[in-house]
Short mmCIF file of C-alpha atoms and ligand atoms in Angstrom, two decimals:
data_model
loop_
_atom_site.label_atom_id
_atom_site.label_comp_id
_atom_site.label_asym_id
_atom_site.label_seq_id
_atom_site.Cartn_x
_atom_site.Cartn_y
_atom_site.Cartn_z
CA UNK D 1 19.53 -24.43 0.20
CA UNK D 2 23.03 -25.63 0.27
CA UNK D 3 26.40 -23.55 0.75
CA UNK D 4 29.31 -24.22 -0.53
CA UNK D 5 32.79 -23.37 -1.30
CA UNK D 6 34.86 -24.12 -4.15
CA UNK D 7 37.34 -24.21 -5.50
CA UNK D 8 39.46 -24.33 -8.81
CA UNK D 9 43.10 -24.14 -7.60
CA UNK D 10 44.74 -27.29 -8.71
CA UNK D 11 48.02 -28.57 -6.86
CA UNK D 12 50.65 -25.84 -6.57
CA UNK D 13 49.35 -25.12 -2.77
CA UNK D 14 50.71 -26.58 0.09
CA UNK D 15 49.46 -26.37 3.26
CA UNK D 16 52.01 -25.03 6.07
CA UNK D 17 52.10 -28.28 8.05
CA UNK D 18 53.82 -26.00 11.23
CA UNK D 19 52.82 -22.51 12.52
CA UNK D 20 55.35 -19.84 10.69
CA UNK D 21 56.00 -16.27 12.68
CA UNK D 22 56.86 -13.15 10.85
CA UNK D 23 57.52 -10.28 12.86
CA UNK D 24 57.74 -6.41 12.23
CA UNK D 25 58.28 -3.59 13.92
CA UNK D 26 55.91 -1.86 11.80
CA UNK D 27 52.80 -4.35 11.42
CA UNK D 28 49.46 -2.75 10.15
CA UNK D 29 46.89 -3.79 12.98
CA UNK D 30 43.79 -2.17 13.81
CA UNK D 31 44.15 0.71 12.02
CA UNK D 32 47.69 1.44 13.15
CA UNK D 33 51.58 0.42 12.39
CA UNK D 34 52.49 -1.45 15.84
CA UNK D 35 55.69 -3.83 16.34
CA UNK D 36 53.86 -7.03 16.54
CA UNK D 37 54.58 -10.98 15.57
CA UNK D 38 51.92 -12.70 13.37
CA UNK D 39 51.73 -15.91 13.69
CA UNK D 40 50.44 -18.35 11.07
CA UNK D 41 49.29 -21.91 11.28
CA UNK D 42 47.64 -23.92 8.14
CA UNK D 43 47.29 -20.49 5.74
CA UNK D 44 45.71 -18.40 8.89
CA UNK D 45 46.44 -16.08 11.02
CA UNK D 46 46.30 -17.66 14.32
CA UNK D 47 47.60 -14.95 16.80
CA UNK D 48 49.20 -11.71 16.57
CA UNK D 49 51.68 -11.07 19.37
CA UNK D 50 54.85 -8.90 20.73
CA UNK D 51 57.50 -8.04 18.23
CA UNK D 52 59.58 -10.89 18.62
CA UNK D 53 62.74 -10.61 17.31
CA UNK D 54 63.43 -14.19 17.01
CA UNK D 55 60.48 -14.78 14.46
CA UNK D 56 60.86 -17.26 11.51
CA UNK D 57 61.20 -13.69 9.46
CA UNK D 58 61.72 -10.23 10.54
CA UNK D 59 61.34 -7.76 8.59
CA UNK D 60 63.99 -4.98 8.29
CA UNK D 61 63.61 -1.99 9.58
CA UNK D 62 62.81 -0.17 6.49
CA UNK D 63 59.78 -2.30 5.79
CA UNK D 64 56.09 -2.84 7.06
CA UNK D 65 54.25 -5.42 7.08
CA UNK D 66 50.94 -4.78 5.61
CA UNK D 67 47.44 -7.06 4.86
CA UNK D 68 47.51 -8.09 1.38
CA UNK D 69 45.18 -5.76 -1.14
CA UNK D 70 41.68 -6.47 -2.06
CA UNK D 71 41.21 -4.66 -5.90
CA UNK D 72 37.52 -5.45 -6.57
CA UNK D 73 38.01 -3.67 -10.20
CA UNK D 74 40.09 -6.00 -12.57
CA UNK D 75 39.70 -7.31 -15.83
CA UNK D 76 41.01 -10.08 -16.36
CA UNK D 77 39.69 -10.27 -19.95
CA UNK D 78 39.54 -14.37 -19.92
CA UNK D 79 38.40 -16.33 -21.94
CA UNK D 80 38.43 -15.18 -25.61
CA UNK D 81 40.68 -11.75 -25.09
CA UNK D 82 43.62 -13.73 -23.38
CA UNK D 83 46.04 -11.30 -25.90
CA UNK D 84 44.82 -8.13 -23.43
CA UNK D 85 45.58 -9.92 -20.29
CA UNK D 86 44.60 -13.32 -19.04
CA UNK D 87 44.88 -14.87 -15.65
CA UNK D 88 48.23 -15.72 -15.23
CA UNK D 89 49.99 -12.95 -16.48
CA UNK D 90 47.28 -10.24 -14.55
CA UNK D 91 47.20 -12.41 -11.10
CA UNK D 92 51.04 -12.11 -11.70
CA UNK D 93 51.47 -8.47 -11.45
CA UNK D 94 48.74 -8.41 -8.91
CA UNK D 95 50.81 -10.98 -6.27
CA UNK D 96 53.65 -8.12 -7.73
CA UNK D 97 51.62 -5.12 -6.52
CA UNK D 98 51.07 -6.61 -3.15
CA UNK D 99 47.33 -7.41 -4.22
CA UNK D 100 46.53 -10.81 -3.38
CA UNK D 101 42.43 -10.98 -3.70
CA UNK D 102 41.00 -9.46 -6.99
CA UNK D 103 37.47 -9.30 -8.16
CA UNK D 104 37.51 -10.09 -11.73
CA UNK D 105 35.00 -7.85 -14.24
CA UNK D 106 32.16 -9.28 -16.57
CA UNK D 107 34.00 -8.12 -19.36
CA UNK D 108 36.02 -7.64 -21.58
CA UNK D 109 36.40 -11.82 -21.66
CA UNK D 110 34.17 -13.26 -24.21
CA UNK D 111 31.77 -14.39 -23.48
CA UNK D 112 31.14 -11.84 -21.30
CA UNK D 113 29.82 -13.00 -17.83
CA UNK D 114 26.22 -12.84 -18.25
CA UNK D 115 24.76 -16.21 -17.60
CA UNK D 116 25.56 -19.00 -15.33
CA UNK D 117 27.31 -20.66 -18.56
CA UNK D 118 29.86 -18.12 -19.03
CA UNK D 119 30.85 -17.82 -15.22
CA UNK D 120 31.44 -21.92 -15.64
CA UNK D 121 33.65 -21.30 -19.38
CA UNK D 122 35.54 -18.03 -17.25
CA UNK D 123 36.52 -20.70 -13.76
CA UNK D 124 37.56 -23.49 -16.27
CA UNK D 125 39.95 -21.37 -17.86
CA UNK D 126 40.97 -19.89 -14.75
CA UNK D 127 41.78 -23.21 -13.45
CA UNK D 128 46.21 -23.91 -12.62
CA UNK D 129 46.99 -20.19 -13.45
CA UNK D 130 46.03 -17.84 -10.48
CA UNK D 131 48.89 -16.55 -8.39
CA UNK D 132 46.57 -14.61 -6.16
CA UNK D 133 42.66 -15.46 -5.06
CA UNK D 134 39.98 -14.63 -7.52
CA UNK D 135 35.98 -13.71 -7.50
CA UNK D 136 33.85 -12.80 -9.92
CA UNK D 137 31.55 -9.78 -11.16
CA UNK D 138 28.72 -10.84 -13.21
CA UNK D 139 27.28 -8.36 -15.81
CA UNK D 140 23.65 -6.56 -16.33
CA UNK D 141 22.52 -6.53 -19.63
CA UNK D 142 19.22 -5.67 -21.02
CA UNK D 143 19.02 -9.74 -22.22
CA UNK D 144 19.33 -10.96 -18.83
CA UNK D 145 17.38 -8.68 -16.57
CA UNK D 146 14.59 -11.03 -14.62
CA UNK D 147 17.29 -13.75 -14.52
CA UNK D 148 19.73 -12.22 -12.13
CA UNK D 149 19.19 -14.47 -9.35
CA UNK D 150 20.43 -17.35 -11.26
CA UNK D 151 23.46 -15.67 -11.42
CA UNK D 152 24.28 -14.53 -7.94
CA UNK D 153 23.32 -18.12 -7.40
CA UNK D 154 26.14 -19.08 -9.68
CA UNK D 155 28.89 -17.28 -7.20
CA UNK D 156 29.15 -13.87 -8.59
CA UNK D 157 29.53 -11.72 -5.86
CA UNK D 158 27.31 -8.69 -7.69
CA UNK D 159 26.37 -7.73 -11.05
CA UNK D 160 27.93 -4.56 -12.98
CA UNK D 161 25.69 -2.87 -15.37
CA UNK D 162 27.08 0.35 -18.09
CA UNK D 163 24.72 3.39 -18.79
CA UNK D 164 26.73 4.31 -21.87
CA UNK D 165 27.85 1.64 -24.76
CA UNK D 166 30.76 -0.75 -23.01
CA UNK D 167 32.41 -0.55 -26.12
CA UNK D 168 31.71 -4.56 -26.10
CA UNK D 169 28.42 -5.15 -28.66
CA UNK D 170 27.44 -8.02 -26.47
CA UNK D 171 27.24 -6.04 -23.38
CA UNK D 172 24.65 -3.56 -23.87
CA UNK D 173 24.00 -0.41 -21.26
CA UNK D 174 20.79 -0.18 -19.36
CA UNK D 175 18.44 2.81 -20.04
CA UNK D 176 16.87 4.20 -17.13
CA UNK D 177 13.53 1.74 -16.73
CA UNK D 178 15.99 -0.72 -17.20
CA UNK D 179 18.22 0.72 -14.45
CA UNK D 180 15.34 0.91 -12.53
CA UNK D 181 14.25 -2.57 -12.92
CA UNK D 182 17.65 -4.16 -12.10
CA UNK D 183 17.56 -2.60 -8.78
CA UNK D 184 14.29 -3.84 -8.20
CA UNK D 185 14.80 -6.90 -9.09
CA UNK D 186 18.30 -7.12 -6.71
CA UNK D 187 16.43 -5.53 -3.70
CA UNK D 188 14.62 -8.57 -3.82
CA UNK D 189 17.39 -10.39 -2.47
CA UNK D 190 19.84 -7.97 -1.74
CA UNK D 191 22.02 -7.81 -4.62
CA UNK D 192 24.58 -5.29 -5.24
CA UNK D 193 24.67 -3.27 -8.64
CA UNK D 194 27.71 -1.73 -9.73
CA UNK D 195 27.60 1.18 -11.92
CA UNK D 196 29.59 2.45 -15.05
CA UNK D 197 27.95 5.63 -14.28
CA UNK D 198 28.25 7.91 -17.72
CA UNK D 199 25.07 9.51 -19.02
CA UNK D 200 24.99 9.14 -23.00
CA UNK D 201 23.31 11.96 -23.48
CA UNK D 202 26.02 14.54 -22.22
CA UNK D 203 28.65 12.62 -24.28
CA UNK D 204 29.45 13.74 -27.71
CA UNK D 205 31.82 12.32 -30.31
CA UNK D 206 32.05 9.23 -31.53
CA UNK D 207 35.18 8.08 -34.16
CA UNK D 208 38.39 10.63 -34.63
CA UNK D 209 39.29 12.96 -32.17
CA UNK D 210 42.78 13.83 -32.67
CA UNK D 211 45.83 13.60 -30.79
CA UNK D 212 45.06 15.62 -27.66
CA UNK D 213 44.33 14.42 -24.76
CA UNK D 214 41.87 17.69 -23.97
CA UNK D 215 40.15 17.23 -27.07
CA UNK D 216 39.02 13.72 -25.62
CA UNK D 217 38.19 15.13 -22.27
CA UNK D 218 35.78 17.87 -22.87
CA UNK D 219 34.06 15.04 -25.15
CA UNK D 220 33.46 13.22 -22.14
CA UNK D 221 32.53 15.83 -19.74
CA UNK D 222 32.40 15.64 -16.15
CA UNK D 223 28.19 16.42 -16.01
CA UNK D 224 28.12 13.02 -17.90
CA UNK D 225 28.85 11.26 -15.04
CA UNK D 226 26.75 13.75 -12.57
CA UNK D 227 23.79 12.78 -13.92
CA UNK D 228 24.35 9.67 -14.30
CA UNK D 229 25.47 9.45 -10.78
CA UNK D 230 22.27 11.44 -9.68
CA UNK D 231 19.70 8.75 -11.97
CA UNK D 232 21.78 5.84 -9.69
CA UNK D 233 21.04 7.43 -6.42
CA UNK D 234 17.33 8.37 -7.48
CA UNK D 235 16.67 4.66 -8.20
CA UNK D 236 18.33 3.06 -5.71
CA UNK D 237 16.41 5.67 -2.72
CA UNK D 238 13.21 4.52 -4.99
CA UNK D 239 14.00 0.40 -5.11
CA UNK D 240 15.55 0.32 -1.67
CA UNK D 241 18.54 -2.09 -3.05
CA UNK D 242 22.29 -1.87 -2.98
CA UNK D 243 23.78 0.62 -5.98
CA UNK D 244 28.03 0.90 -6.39
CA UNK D 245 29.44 3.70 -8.26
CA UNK D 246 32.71 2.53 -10.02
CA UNK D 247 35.53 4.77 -11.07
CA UNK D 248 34.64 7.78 -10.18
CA UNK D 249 36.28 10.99 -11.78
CA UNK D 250 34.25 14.16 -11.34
CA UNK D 251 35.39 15.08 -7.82
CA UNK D 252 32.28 17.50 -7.95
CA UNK D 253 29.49 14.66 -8.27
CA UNK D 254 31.26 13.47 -4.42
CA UNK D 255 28.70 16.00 -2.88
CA UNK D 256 25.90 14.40 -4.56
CA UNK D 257 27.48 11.05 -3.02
CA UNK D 258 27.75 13.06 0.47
CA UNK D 259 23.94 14.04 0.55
CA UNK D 260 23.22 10.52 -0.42
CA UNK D 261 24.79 8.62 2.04
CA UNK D 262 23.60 10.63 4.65
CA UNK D 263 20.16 10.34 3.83
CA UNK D 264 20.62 6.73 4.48
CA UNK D 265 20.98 5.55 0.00
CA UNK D 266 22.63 2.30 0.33
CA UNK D 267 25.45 3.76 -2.13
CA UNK D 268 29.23 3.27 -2.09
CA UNK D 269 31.93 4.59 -4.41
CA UNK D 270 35.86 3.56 -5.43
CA UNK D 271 38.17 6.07 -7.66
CA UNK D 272 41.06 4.96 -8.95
CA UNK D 273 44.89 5.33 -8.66
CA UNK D 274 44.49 7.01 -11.94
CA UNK D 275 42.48 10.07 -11.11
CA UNK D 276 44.29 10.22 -8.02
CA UNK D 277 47.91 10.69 -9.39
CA UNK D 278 47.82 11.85 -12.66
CA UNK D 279 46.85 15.47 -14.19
CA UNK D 280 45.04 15.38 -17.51
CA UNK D 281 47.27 19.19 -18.81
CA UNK D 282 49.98 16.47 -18.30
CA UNK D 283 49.18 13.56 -21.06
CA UNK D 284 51.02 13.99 -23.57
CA UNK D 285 49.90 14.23 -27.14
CA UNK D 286 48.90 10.96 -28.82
CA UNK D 287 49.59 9.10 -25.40
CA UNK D 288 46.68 6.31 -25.64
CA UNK D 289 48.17 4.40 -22.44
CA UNK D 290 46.34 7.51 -20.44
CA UNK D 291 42.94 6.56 -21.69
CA UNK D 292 39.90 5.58 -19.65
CA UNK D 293 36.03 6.42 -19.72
CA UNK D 294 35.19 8.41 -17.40
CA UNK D 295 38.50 10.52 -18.41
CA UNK D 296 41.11 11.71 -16.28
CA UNK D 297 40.65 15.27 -15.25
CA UNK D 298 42.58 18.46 -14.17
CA UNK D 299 44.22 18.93 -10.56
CA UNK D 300 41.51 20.68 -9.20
CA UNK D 301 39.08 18.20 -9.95
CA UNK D 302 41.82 15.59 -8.71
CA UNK D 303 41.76 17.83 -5.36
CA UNK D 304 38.35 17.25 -4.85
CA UNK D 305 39.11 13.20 -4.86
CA UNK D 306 41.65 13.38 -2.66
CA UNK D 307 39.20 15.14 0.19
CA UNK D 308 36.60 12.72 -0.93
CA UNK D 309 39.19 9.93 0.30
CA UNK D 310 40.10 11.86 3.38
CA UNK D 311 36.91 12.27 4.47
CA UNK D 312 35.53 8.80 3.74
CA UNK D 313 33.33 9.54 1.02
CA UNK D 314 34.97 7.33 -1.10
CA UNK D 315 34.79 3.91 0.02
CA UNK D 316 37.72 2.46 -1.98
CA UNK D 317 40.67 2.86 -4.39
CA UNK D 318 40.74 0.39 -7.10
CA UNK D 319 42.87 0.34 -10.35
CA UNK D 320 40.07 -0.38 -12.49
CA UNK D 321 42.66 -2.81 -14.38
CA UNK D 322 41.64 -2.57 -18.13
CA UNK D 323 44.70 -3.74 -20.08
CA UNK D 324 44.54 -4.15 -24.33
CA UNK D 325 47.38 -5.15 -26.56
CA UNK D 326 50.28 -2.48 -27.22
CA UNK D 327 48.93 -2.29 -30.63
CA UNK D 328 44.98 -0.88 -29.59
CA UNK D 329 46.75 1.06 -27.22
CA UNK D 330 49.72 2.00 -29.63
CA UNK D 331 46.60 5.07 -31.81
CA UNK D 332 48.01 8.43 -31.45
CA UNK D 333 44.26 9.66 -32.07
CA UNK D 334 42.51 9.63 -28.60
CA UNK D 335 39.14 9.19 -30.02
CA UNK D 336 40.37 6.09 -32.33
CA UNK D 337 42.75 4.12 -29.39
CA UNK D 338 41.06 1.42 -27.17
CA UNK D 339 40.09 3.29 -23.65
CA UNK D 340 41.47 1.63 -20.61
CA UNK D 341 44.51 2.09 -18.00
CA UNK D 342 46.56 -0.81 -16.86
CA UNK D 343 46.90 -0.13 -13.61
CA UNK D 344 47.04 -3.14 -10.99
CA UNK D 345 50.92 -3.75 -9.80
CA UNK D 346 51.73 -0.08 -9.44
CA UNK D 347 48.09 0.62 -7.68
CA UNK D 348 49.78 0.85 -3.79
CA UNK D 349 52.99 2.30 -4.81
CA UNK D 350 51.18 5.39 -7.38
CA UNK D 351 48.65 6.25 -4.58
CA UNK D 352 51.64 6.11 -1.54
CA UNK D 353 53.69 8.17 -3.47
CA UNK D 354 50.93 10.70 -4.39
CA UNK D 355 49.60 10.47 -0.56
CA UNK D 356 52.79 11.55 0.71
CA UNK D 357 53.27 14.47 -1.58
CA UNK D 358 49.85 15.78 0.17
CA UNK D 359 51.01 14.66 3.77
CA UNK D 360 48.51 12.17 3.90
CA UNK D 361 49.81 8.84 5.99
CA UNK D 362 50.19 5.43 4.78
CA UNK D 363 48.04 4.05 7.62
CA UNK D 364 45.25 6.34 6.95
CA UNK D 365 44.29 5.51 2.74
CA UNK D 366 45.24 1.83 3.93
CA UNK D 367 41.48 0.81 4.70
CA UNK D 368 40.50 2.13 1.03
CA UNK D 369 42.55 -0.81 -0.80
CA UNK D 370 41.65 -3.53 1.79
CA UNK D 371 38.60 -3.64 3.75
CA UNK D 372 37.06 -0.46 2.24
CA UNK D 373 37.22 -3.17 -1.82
CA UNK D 374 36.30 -6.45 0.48
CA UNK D 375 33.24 -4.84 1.70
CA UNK D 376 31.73 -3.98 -1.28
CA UNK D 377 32.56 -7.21 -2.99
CA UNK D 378 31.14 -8.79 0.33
CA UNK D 379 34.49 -10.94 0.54
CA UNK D 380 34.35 -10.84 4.92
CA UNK D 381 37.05 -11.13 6.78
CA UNK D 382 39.92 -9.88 4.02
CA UNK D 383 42.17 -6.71 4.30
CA UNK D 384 43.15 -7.30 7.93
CA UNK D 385 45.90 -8.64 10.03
CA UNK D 386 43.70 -10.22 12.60
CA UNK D 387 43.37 -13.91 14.40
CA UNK D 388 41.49 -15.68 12.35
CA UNK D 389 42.19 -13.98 8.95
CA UNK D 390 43.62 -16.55 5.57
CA UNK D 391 47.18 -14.90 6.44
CA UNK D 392 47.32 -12.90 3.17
CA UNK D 393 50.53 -10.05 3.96
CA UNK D 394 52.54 -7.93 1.88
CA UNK D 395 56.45 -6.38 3.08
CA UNK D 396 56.26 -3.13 1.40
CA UNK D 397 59.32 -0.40 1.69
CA UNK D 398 57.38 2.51 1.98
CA UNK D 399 60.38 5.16 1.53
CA UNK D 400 62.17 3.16 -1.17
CA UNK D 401 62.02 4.62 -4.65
CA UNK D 402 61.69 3.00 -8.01
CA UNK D 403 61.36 3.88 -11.85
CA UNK D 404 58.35 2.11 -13.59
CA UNK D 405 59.80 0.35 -16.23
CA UNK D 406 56.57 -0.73 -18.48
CA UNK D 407 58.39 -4.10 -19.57
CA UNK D 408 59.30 -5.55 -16.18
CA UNK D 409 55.74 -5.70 -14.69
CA UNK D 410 54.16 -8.67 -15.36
CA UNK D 411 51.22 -8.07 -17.86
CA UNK D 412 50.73 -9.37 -20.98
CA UNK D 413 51.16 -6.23 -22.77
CA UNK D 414 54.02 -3.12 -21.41
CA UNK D 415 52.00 -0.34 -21.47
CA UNK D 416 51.34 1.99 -18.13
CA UNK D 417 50.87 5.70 -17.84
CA UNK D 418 53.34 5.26 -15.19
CA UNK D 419 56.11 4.36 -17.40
CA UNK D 420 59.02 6.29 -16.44
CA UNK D 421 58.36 7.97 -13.57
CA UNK D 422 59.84 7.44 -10.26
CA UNK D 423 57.66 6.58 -7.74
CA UNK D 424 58.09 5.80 -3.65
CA UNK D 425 57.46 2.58 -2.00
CA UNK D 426 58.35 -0.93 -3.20
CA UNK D 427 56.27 -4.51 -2.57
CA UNK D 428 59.57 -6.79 -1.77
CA UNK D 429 57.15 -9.75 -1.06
CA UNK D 430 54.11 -10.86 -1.06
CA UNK D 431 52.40 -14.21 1.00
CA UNK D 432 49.27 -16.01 0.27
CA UNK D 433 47.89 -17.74 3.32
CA UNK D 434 51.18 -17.66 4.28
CA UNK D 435 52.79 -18.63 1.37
CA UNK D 436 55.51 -16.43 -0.11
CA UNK D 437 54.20 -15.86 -3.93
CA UNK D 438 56.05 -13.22 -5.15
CA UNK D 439 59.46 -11.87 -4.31
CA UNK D 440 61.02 -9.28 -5.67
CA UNK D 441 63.11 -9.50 -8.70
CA UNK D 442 61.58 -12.92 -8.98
CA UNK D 443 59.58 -13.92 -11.40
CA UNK D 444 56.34 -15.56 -10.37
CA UNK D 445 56.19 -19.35 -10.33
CA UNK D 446 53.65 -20.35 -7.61
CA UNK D 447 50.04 -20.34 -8.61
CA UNK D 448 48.26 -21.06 -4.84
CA UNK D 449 45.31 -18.65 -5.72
CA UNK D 450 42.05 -20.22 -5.39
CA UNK D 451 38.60 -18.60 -6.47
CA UNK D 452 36.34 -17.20 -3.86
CA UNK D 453 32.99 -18.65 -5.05
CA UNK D 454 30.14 -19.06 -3.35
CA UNK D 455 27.76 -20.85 -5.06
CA UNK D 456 23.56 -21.69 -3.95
CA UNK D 457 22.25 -25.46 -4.62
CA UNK D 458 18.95 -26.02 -4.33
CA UNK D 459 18.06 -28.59 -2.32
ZN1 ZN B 1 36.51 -1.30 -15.47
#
């Protein structure tokens, strides 16, 4: 069996022929801002030493200087649905939101990633566009269960399976024998299944719902996802195998998550900037840019989150990135517009600005958007400012303010719940194994991301 890393990135990248030292006085190491240097030699970190103020750069005093941001929940959407997002535009605004690994999603591309084949067709068309680093999910489907292996083999770094209709034909959910026999067959060599986790029997309505935004919540009710949550953490005690919960929105279904864990379930869970900062009596009427599956609930449920992240039982915070064109997002009815928030360049600054409202420091939700994301996607070694680490940082102004302005990020399509309100904490630049790839109020021109694939030859 034979190991090996590839790569897709074509050109752009130069390699930093002399070691470069950036220093801050507020440098995120170990868990903790500290004045340090970091020095960088050939895209890594190489040493990280004494504020120097004589360092290549030095940040000013209002910044810090943080690990770039892991977001294992993007879509990227291609091939086929390039009009949604696509790989330059969404790597853009993730290099723009400080992010500089993302895990890309099995769908919405088409084809959907569900075979070795379609992984190849998604990294050729990925190839000379990505401004930040790239791996893939691949998807569960009831065609493909008994052939997962072939995947994984193929360098995805985990399958994602729905138990509710994806809302893509092609990419069917997984009843609960069929849940069952995906993590069986994943225990067998330690795969990781991540979990749209909506039951579709507590979920009613299908076709017009109307133009508010409770109307489409109570159709989509928070038990959904408790019981779907609760089948997950049933199968994976039974199979013994790895089980992810994505996007989680019921704050209540965290104590089932609790009991689990400490019981010894291999289960992690991510929420989203969305549930975090944003309060569903607040969407206004007709508002499609606020819609997702699971929904975004009321601030007491978004309470419930918030000591879920505090107290570590949720593992990461990931913006679930699920962009469509202004016009499937442009339905006033919330039952009729395409479901999905666009999410990824205002992820850090959204849940800053909503940490600090709740007196909640920057240093201590800082794990859940780097390390926390990397070690689920089993991407080693990423989120930290350590010796050794691809030097991946971000200068961030954490007490700057800023309006979101919906057509100056960098997706394909303007549309972001965000747009309009003023939020804290700007990403003024952005390096890539030390490479500066985004600056802001620049647009993005260097595309030095390379994929993060791992792919098994047998010998
Ligand atoms: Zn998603």
């Amino acid at each position: 069996m034979l190991m090996t890393v590839t790569s897709a990135k074509r050109g752009a990248f130069s390699v930093i022929g002399m070691s470069t030292r950036i220093a801050a006085r507020r440098t995120f190491v170990d868990g903790r801002f500290v004045p340090a240097t970091v020095v960088i030699d050939e895209g890594r970190i190489t040493d990280v030493t004494v504020f120097d103020p004589m360092a290549d750069r030095v940040l000013p005093d209002d910044a810090v200087l943080l690990p770039g941001l892991v977001d294992s929940h993007v879509h990227l959407d291609e091939p086929g649905r390039t009009e949604w997002e696509g790989f330059a535009t969404g790597t853009a605004a993730a290099a723009a939101g400080g992010v500089t690994t993302v895990v890309d999603m099995p769908l919405n591309s088409s084809p959907v990633t569900t075979t070795p084949e379609a992984l190849d067709a998604k990294r050729a068309a990925a190839v000379g566009k990505l401004a930040v680093d790239v791996a893939y999910w691949g998807g569960a489907v009831p065609e493909n269960l008994g052939s997962l292996r072939a995947l994984a083999d193929a360098g995805v770094v985990g399958v994602k399976c729905f138990l509710s209709p994806s809302g893509i034909d092609e990419f069917g959910h997984l009843d609960a024998e069929q849940l069952e026999a995906c993590l069986a067959e994943l225990a067998e060599f330690d795969g990781l299944l991540i979990v749209h986790a909506e039951d579709p029997a507590h979920l009613h309505a299908d076709g017009a719902l109307g133009p508010h935004y409770a109307d489409f919540e109570a159709s989509r009710p928070p038990v959904s996802e408790r019981a779907a949550i609760r089948r997950v953490i049933e199968a994976a005690r039974r199979t013994g195998a790895r089980a992810h919960i994505v996007h989680v929105s019921d704050g209540e279904a965290l104590d089932d998550v609790r009991a689990a864990k400490a019981e010894g379930v291999r289960l992690t869970v991510e929420t989203c900037p969305h549930y975090l900062t944003l309060d569903a009596a607040e969407v206004p009427d007709g508002a499609a840019a606020f819609k997702c599956c699971p929904p975004i609930r009321g601030a007491a449920n978004r309470d419930l989150l918030w000591a879920g992240v505090v107290d570590g039982t949720i593992d990461a915070v990931v913006s679930d990135h699920s962009p469509a064109t202004v016009e499937l997002k442009s339905n006033p009815d919330f039952g009729l517009a395409w479901g999905g928030i666009a999410g990824l360049q205002t992820g850090l600054s959204s849940v800053h600005t909503a940490a600090r409202g709740r007196g909640i420091p920057l240093e201590d939700f800082l794990p859940l958007v780097t390390t926390g994301p990397a070690r689920i996607a089993g991407l080693a070694g990423l989120g930290v400012i350590a010796p050794g680490a691809p030097a991946h940082l971000v200068a961030f102004a954490p007490d700057e303010e800023f309006v979101v302005d919906a057509t100056a990020l960098e997706y394909r399509n303007p549309v972001s719940p965000w747009h309009g309100q003023t939020l804290t904490g700007v990403v003024r630049e952005t390096w890539l194994r030390g490479e500066s790839v985004f600056r802001r109020g620049e647009p993005v021109t260097v595309r030095a991301g390379r994929e993060l694939v791992t792919t098994v030859v047998e010998a």
